CSV table of C-alpha atoms in Angstrom, one decimal:
chain,number,residue,atom,x,y,z
K,13,UNK,CA,112.2,104.8,-236.2
K,14,UNK,CA,111.8,108.3,-237.2
K,15,UNK,CA,108.3,109.0,-238.9
K,16,UNK,CA,109.5,111.6,-240.9
K,17,UNK,CA,111.8,109.4,-243.0
K,18,UNK,CA,111.3,109.0,-246.5
K,19,UNK,CA,108.4,107.1,-247.3
K,20,UNK,CA,110.0,103.9,-248.6
K,21,UNK,CA,111.8,104.0,-245.0
K,22,UNK,CA,108.5,104.5,-243.6
K,23,UNK,CA,106.9,101.0,-245.6
K,24,UNK,CA,110.0,98.9,-244.6
K,25,UNK,CA,109.0,100.0,-240.9
K,26,UNK,CA,105.6,98.5,-241.6
K,27,UNK,CA,106.6,94.8,-241.2
K,28,UNK,CA,108.2,96.3,-237.7
K,29,UNK,CA,104.8,97.5,-236.8
K,30,UNK,CA,102.8,94.4,-237.2
K,31,UNK,CA,104.2,93.3,-233.3
K,32,UNK,CA,101.9,95.6,-232.0
K,33,UNK,CA,98.4,93.9,-231.7
K,34,UNK,CA,95.8,96.0,-233.0
K,35,UNK,CA,93.7,96.1,-229.9
K,36,UNK,CA,96.4,98.0,-228.4
K,37,UNK,CA,96.8,99.8,-231.1
K,38,UNK,CA,95.3,103.7,-230.2
K,39,UNK,CA,93.8,104.3,-233.7
K,40,UNK,CA,90.2,104.2,-234.8
K,41,UNK,CA,89.1,103.7,-238.6
K,42,UNK,CA,85.4,104.5,-239.0
K,43,UNK,CA,83.9,102.8,-240.4
K,44,UNK,CA,86.0,100.0,-239.7
K,45,UNK,CA,84.6,98.4,-242.7
K,46,UNK,CA,83.3,99.3,-246.2
K,47,UNK,CA,81.4,97.7,-248.7
K,48,UNK,CA,81.6,99.7,-252.0
K,49,UNK,CA,80.6,98.9,-255.7
K,50,UNK,CA,82.7,98.3,-258.2
K,51,UNK,CA,83.7,101.5,-259.7
K,52,UNK,CA,82.2,103.9,-256.8
K,53,UNK,CA,83.7,106.1,-254.8
K,54,UNK,CA,84.8,105.4,-251.0
K,55,UNK,CA,86.4,106.3,-248.0
K,56,UNK,CA,87.4,106.1,-244.6
K,57,UNK,CA,89.0,108.2,-241.6
K,58,UNK,CA,91.6,107.1,-239.5
K,59,UNK,CA,91.9,108.7,-236.0
K,60,UNK,CA,94.5,108.5,-233.4
K,61,UNK,CA,93.4,108.6,-229.9
K,62,UNK,CA,96.6,109.6,-228.8
K,63,UNK,CA,99.1,112.5,-229.8
K,64,UNK,CA,100.9,111.5,-232.8
K,65,UNK,CA,104.3,112.2,-234.2
K,66,UNK,CA,102.9,111.6,-237.6
K,67,UNK,CA,100.3,109.2,-239.6
K,68,UNK,CA,99.8,108.2,-242.8
K,69,UNK,CA,97.7,105.4,-245.2
K,70,UNK,CA,99.3,102.7,-246.8
K,71,UNK,CA,97.2,101.6,-249.6
K,72,UNK,CA,97.8,100.5,-253.3
K,73,UNK,CA,95.3,103.5,-254.6
K,74,UNK,CA,94.3,106.3,-252.6
K,75,UNK,CA,97.9,106.0,-250.6
K,76,UNK,CA,99.1,109.3,-248.2
K,77,UNK,CA,102.5,109.8,-247.3
K,78,UNK,CA,103.2,110.1,-243.6
K,79,UNK,CA,102.3,113.4,-242.4
K,80,UNK,CA,103.5,115.1,-238.8
K,81,UNK,CA,100.5,116.8,-236.6
K,82,UNK,CA,96.9,115.6,-237.8
K,83,UNK,CA,95.2,113.4,-235.2
K,84,UNK,CA,93.1,112.0,-237.9
K,85,UNK,CA,93.8,111.2,-241.7
K,86,UNK,CA,90.5,110.5,-244.7
K,87,UNK,CA,91.8,107.9,-247.1
K,88,UNK,CA,89.5,108.0,-250.5
K,89,UNK,CA,89.4,107.1,-253.7
K,90,UNK,CA,86.6,108.5,-256.4
K,91,UNK,CA,86.8,105.2,-258.8
K,92,UNK,CA,87.7,101.8,-256.9
K,93,UNK,CA,88.6,98.9,-259.0
K,94,UNK,CA,91.6,97.6,-257.4
K,95,UNK,CA,90.3,93.8,-256.1
K,96,UNK,CA,93.5,93.7,-254.0
K,97,UNK,CA,93.3,96.5,-252.1
K,98,UNK,CA,94.4,96.7,-248.4
K,99,UNK,CA,93.9,100.1,-247.1
K,100,UNK,CA,96.1,100.6,-243.6
K,101,UNK,CA,96.3,103.1,-241.4
K,102,UNK,CA,99.5,103.7,-239.6
K,103,UNK,CA,101.3,106.0,-237.0
K,104,UNK,CA,104.0,106.9,-234.6
K,105,UNK,CA,103.7,107.9,-230.8
K,106,UNK,CA,106.3,109.2,-228.4
K,107,UNK,CA,105.3,106.4,-225.7
K,108,UNK,CA,104.4,102.4,-226.4
K,109,UNK,CA,103.1,101.4,-228.9
K,110,UNK,CA,105.6,103.6,-230.6
K,111,UNK,CA,104.5,102.2,-233.6
K,112,UNK,CA,101.3,100.5,-235.0
K,113,UNK,CA,98.7,100.5,-237.8
K,114,UNK,CA,95.1,99.2,-238.4
K,115,UNK,CA,93.5,97.6,-241.9
K,116,UNK,CA,91.0,98.9,-243.3
K,117,UNK,CA,88.1,95.8,-243.8
K,118,UNK,CA,86.8,96.4,-247.6
K,119,UNK,CA,84.2,94.6,-249.7
K,120,UNK,CA,84.3,95.1,-253.2
K,121,UNK,CA,81.4,93.9,-254.9
K,122,UNK,CA,79.7,93.9,-258.5
K,123,UNK,CA,76.5,92.8,-259.4
K,124,UNK,CA,76.7,90.3,-262.1
K,125,UNK,CA,76.6,90.5,-266.2
K,126,UNK,CA,73.9,88.3,-266.8
K,127,UNK,CA,71.5,85.4,-264.5
K,128,UNK,CA,70.5,82.6,-266.9
K,129,UNK,CA,68.9,79.1,-266.4
K,130,UNK,CA,69.0,76.3,-268.7
K,131,UNK,CA,69.0,72.6,-268.7
K,132,UNK,CA,71.8,69.7,-269.6
K,133,UNK,CA,71.4,68.6,-271.5
K,134,UNK,CA,69.4,71.3,-273.4
K,135,UNK,CA,66.2,70.2,-275.4
K,136,UNK,CA,62.8,68.3,-273.9
K,137,UNK,CA,63.0,66.0,-270.8
K,138,UNK,CA,62.1,62.3,-270.7
K,139,UNK,CA,60.0,61.3,-267.7
K,140,UNK,CA,61.7,59.8,-264.9
K,141,UNK,CA,65.0,61.2,-266.4
K,142,UNK,CA,67.7,62.5,-264.1
K,143,UNK,CA,68.7,66.4,-265.9
K,144,UNK,CA,70.9,69.1,-264.6
K,145,UNK,CA,69.2,72.5,-264.0
K,146,UNK,CA,72.1,75.1,-264.5
K,147,UNK,CA,71.7,78.2,-263.2
K,148,UNK,CA,74.5,80.6,-264.9
K,149,UNK,CA,75.7,83.8,-263.1
K,150,UNK,CA,78.5,85.4,-265.5
K,151,UNK,CA,81.4,87.7,-263.8
K,152,UNK,CA,79.8,88.2,-259.9
K,153,UNK,CA,81.7,89.0,-257.3
K,154,UNK,CA,82.2,88.2,-254.3
K,155,UNK,CA,80.6,84.7,-254.8
K,156,UNK,CA,81.1,83.7,-251.1
K,157,UNK,CA,78.4,85.9,-250.6
K,158,UNK,CA,76.1,84.4,-253.0
K,159,UNK,CA,72.6,82.7,-252.7
K,160,UNK,CA,70.9,80.6,-255.1
K,161,UNK,CA,67.2,80.4,-255.4
K,162,UNK,CA,65.4,78.1,-257.7
K,163,UNK,CA,61.6,78.4,-258.5
K,164,UNK,CA,59.1,76.4,-259.9
K,165,UNK,CA,55.9,78.5,-260.7
K,166,UNK,CA,57.0,81.4,-258.4
K,167,UNK,CA,57.4,78.8,-255.8
K,168,UNK,CA,61.1,78.5,-254.3
K,169,UNK,CA,61.8,74.9,-254.7
K,170,UNK,CA,65.9,75.3,-253.5
K,171,UNK,CA,68.1,77.4,-251.5
K,172,UNK,CA,72.0,76.9,-252.2
K,173,UNK,CA,74.7,79.7,-250.3
K,174,UNK,CA,78.2,80.0,-251.4
K,175,UNK,CA,79.8,80.2,-247.8
K,176,UNK,CA,82.9,78.4,-248.2
K,177,UNK,CA,83.6,79.9,-251.6
K,178,UNK,CA,86.7,82.2,-252.4
K,179,UNK,CA,87.9,84.3,-254.8
K,180,UNK,CA,89.6,87.6,-255.7
K,181,UNK,CA,87.8,89.5,-258.4
K,182,UNK,CA,84.5,88.2,-260.5
K,183,UNK,CA,84.2,85.0,-260.9
K,184,UNK,CA,81.6,82.8,-263.2
K,185,UNK,CA,79.6,80.5,-261.3
K,186,UNK,CA,77.5,77.8,-262.1
K,187,UNK,CA,75.0,76.5,-259.6
K,188,UNK,CA,73.0,73.3,-260.2
K,189,UNK,CA,69.8,71.7,-258.9
K,190,UNK,CA,69.5,67.6,-260.3
K,191,UNK,CA,65.7,66.8,-261.1
K,192,UNK,CA,63.8,63.9,-262.6
K,193,UNK,CA,60.9,65.5,-264.1
K,194,UNK,CA,57.5,63.6,-264.3
K,195,UNK,CA,54.6,64.5,-266.5
K,196,UNK,CA,53.2,67.2,-263.8
K,197,UNK,CA,56.3,69.0,-264.6
K,198,UNK,CA,55.2,69.0,-268.7
K,199,UNK,CA,54.8,72.6,-269.3
K,200,UNK,CA,56.5,73.6,-265.7
K,201,UNK,CA,58.0,77.1,-265.7
K,202,UNK,CA,61.3,77.3,-263.8
K,203,UNK,CA,63.8,80.2,-263.0
K,204,UNK,CA,66.6,81.1,-261.0
K,205,UNK,CA,67.4,84.0,-258.7
K,206,UNK,CA,70.8,85.7,-257.0
K,207,UNK,CA,70.8,87.1,-254.2
K,208,UNK,CA,74.0,88.9,-253.1
K,209,UNK,CA,74.6,89.1,-249.2
K,210,UNK,CA,76.8,92.5,-248.5
K,211,UNK,CA,75.9,92.8,-244.6
K,212,UNK,CA,74.7,95.8,-242.8
K,213,UNK,CA,76.9,97.9,-244.6
K,214,UNK,CA,76.1,96.9,-248.5
K,215,UNK,CA,72.9,98.2,-249.9
K,216,UNK,CA,69.2,97.2,-248.3
K,217,UNK,CA,67.3,95.1,-248.8
K,218,UNK,CA,69.9,92.8,-250.5
K,219,UNK,CA,70.0,93.3,-254.2
K,220,UNK,CA,68.6,90.3,-256.3
K,221,UNK,CA,68.5,89.3,-259.6
K,222,UNK,CA,66.2,86.6,-261.3
K,223,UNK,CA,66.9,84.6,-264.6
K,224,UNK,CA,64.3,84.6,-267.2
K,225,UNK,CA,61.8,82.0,-266.9
K,226,UNK,CA,62.2,78.7,-268.9
K,227,UNK,CA,59.3,76.3,-270.3
K,228,UNK,CA,59.9,72.6,-269.4
K,229,UNK,CA,58.8,70.0,-272.3
K,230,UNK,CA,58.2,66.5,-270.5
K,231,UNK,CA,58.4,63.7,-272.9
K,232,UNK,CA,56.1,60.8,-271.6
K,233,UNK,CA,53.9,57.6,-272.3
K,234,UNK,CA,50.4,58.2,-272.8
K,235,UNK,CA,47.7,58.3,-269.8
K,236,UNK,CA,44.1,57.4,-270.0
K,237,UNK,CA,41.8,60.1,-268.3
K,238,UNK,CA,39.7,56.7,-267.5
K,239,UNK,CA,41.5,53.8,-267.7
K,240,UNK,CA,38.3,51.7,-266.2
K,241,UNK,CA,36.6,49.1,-268.6
K,242,UNK,CA,33.5,50.4,-269.6
K,243,UNK,CA,30.5,48.8,-270.2
K,244,UNK,CA,27.8,49.9,-272.2
K,245,UNK,CA,24.2,49.0,-272.7
K,246,UNK,CA,22.9,49.8,-275.2
K,247,UNK,CA,18.6,50.3,-275.1
K,248,UNK,CA,16.3,48.5,-277.4
K,249,UNK,CA,15.7,50.6,-280.5
K,250,UNK,CA,19.1,52.8,-280.7
K,251,UNK,CA,21.1,52.1,-283.7
K,252,UNK,CA,24.3,54.4,-283.0
K,253,UNK,CA,26.3,54.6,-280.0
K,254,UNK,CA,29.6,56.5,-279.9
K,255,UNK,CA,32.6,54.8,-277.9
K,256,UNK,CA,35.3,57.8,-276.2
K,257,UNK,CA,38.7,57.1,-275.6
K,258,UNK,CA,40.6,60.1,-274.3
K,259,UNK,CA,44.4,60.3,-273.4
K,260,UNK,CA,47.3,62.6,-272.8
K,261,UNK,CA,50.8,62.3,-273.9
K,262,UNK,CA,53.9,63.6,-275.2
K,263,UNK,CA,54.4,63.7,-278.1
K,264,UNK,CA,50.1,63.7,-278.7
K,265,UNK,CA,49.2,59.7,-278.7
K,266,UNK,CA,47.4,57.9,-282.2
K,267,UNK,CA,44.7,55.6,-281.3
K,268,UNK,CA,44.1,52.5,-282.6
K,269,UNK,CA,40.6,50.4,-282.4
K,270,UNK,CA,40.0,46.5,-282.4
K,271,UNK,CA,36.7,45.0,-282.8
K,272,UNK,CA,35.0,42.2,-281.5
K,273,UNK,CA,35.0,38.9,-283.1
K,274,UNK,CA,32.6,37.9,-285.8
K,275,UNK,CA,31.9,41.5,-286.8
K,276,UNK,CA,31.6,41.8,-290.5
K,277,UNK,CA,34.0,43.9,-292.2
K,278,UNK,CA,31.4,45.8,-294.1
K,279,UNK,CA,29.7,47.1,-290.2
K,280,UNK,CA,33.3,47.7,-288.7
K,281,UNK,CA,32.7,50.9,-287.5
K,282,UNK,CA,34.8,54.1,-288.4
K,283,UNK,CA,36.8,56.2,-286.0
K,284,UNK,CA,36.6,60.5,-285.7
K,285,UNK,CA,38.3,63.1,-284.2
K,286,UNK,CA,42.1,61.4,-284.4
K,287,UNK,CA,40.7,58.5,-283.4
K,288,UNK,CA,39.5,59.4,-280.1
K,289,UNK,CA,35.6,58.9,-280.6
K,290,UNK,CA,34.1,55.7,-282.4
K,291,UNK,CA,30.9,55.6,-284.0
K,292,UNK,CA,28.7,52.7,-283.7
K,293,UNK,CA,25.9,51.9,-286.6
K,294,UNK,CA,24.7,49.4,-286.3
K,295,UNK,CA,25.4,48.5,-282.6
K,296,UNK,CA,27.2,45.4,-282.4
K,297,UNK,CA,27.4,43.8,-279.1
K,298,UNK,CA,31.1,42.8,-277.5
K,299,UNK,CA,34.3,44.2,-276.8
K,300,UNK,CA,35.8,47.1,-278.0
K,301,UNK,CA,39.4,48.1,-277.3
K,302,UNK,CA,41.4,51.3,-277.9
K,303,UNK,CA,45.3,51.5,-277.8
K,304,UNK,CA,46.5,55.0,-277.7
K,305,UNK,CA,50.6,54.9,-278.4
K,306,UNK,CA,53.5,57.1,-278.7
K,307,UNK,CA,57.3,56.7,-278.6
K,308,UNK,CA,57.2,56.5,-275.5
K,309,UNK,CA,54.3,53.5,-274.8
K,310,UNK,CA,50.7,52.4,-275.1
K,311,UNK,CA,47.9,52.2,-273.2
K,312,UNK,CA,44.6,50.4,-273.5
K,313,UNK,CA,41.2,50.9,-272.5
K,314,UNK,CA,38.7,48.3,-273.0
K,315,UNK,CA,34.3,48.8,-273.5
K,316,UNK,CA,32.0,46.1,-273.3
K,317,UNK,CA,28.7,47.0,-275.3
K,318,UNK,CA,25.8,44.8,-274.5
K,319,UNK,CA,22.2,45.4,-275.8
K,320,UNK,CA,19.7,45.4,-273.4
K,321,UNK,CA,17.0,43.0,-273.9
K,322,UNK,CA,14.4,43.5,-271.1
K,323,UNK,CA,12.2,46.1,-273.6
K,324,UNK,CA,11.9,43.2,-276.4
K,325,UNK,CA,11.1,40.8,-274.2
K,326,UNK,CA,8.3,42.4,-272.2
K,327,UNK,CA,7.1,43.3,-275.9
K,328,UNK,CA,6.8,39.1,-276.5
K,329,UNK,CA,5.1,38.1,-273.5
K,330,UNK,CA,2.6,41.3,-273.9
K,331,UNK,CA,2.0,40.3,-277.7
K,332,UNK,CA,1.8,36.3,-276.4
K,333,UNK,CA,-0.6,36.9,-273.5
K,334,UNK,CA,-2.7,39.2,-275.4
K,335,UNK,CA,-2.9,36.3,-278.3
K,336,UNK,CA,-3.8,33.5,-275.7
K,337,UNK,CA,-6.5,35.9,-274.1
K,338,UNK,CA,-7.8,36.7,-277.3
K,339,UNK,CA,-8.5,33.1,-278.3
K,340,UNK,CA,-9.7,32.4,-274.9
K,341,UNK,CA,-12.3,34.4,-275.4
K,342,UNK,CA,-12.6,33.5,-278.8
K,343,UNK,CA,-13.4,30.1,-277.9
K,344,UNK,CA,-15.8,31.2,-274.7
K,345,UNK,CA,-18.1,32.8,-277.3
K,346,UNK,CA,-18.3,30.2,-279.6
K,347,UNK,CA,-19.2,28.0,-276.7
K,348,UNK,CA,-21.8,29.9,-275.9
K,349,UNK,CA,-23.5,30.8,-279.2
K,350,UNK,CA,-23.0,26.5,-280.0
K,351,UNK,CA,-25.1,25.8,-276.5
K,352,UNK,CA,-27.8,28.5,-277.5
K,353,UNK,CA,-28.1,27.7,-281.2
K,354,UNK,CA,-29.2,24.0,-280.1
K,355,UNK,CA,-28.2,21.0,-282.1
K,356,UNK,CA,-30.1,21.4,-285.4
K,357,UNK,CA,-27.9,24.3,-285.4
K,358,UNK,CA,-25.1,24.4,-288.3
K,359,UNK,CA,-22.6,26.7,-286.0
């Protein structure tokens, strides 16, 4: 095959060149792989290790017709935007292999137009229900060199790598993470981050692009801060007592109090501070029940109120003993006076 033939004939001959194994082809491309950002310039040098009859580059952009004489030939473009470009350097020799070629490997990449995170379905989340957290990566290439990290309060909770994806040109990908939220996720901050793993020939460190943070709203039934039965002993003489019932929930719970049986209507206490606190005045013993309710459920807390009796009984016995002692002293005094006064005394 005459490499000085017209270019179209040379290209037809390229089909025959594939019979020459790349390992036996005395051509070196430097670098063998180029990593280039979409729209940036790119170049590579093809050098023959033996004397050639001619060399050239076949490519959809930056092609070079076969030239006689040179031992090296540079392929270059000032603005690479062809996603399907596959430059091939070819050469003709006097000895075997008389015709061969090598391909320049090109990794053309593009940063995404945007990275965003959202829930599907959108809106507030219900506790215990599964939801899809979607990280939308708009117009990125190549997808198979992409890793996605999910963050909760800045800590990585999941990582996914697109190692088997294949695409030519930009694509939009939607990595998903399924979460089942609980009440501790109410107010949690989530974000996603993409990392482009472009290899040693690409930018270092790997390019990283983060989404904006989303704040999660979780709807859940009320939770009492102290769910245990509370025993309240009111000291003797105290006329006021406050019972505090506090619960968290989303939506915020409303409170309802139930009073002991037998409590007169005109003595029923009034709740304060959105119902979280009950003011007892006067204090009436018995069980008081606080119900905290929202649209997702109700929780209850019981207060057992009793009156301290120790001080009133002590006072009673002190008065009784004092009275008996005083009466005894009066009686003894009377007997002594009577005995001294004699029989004719009027005492």
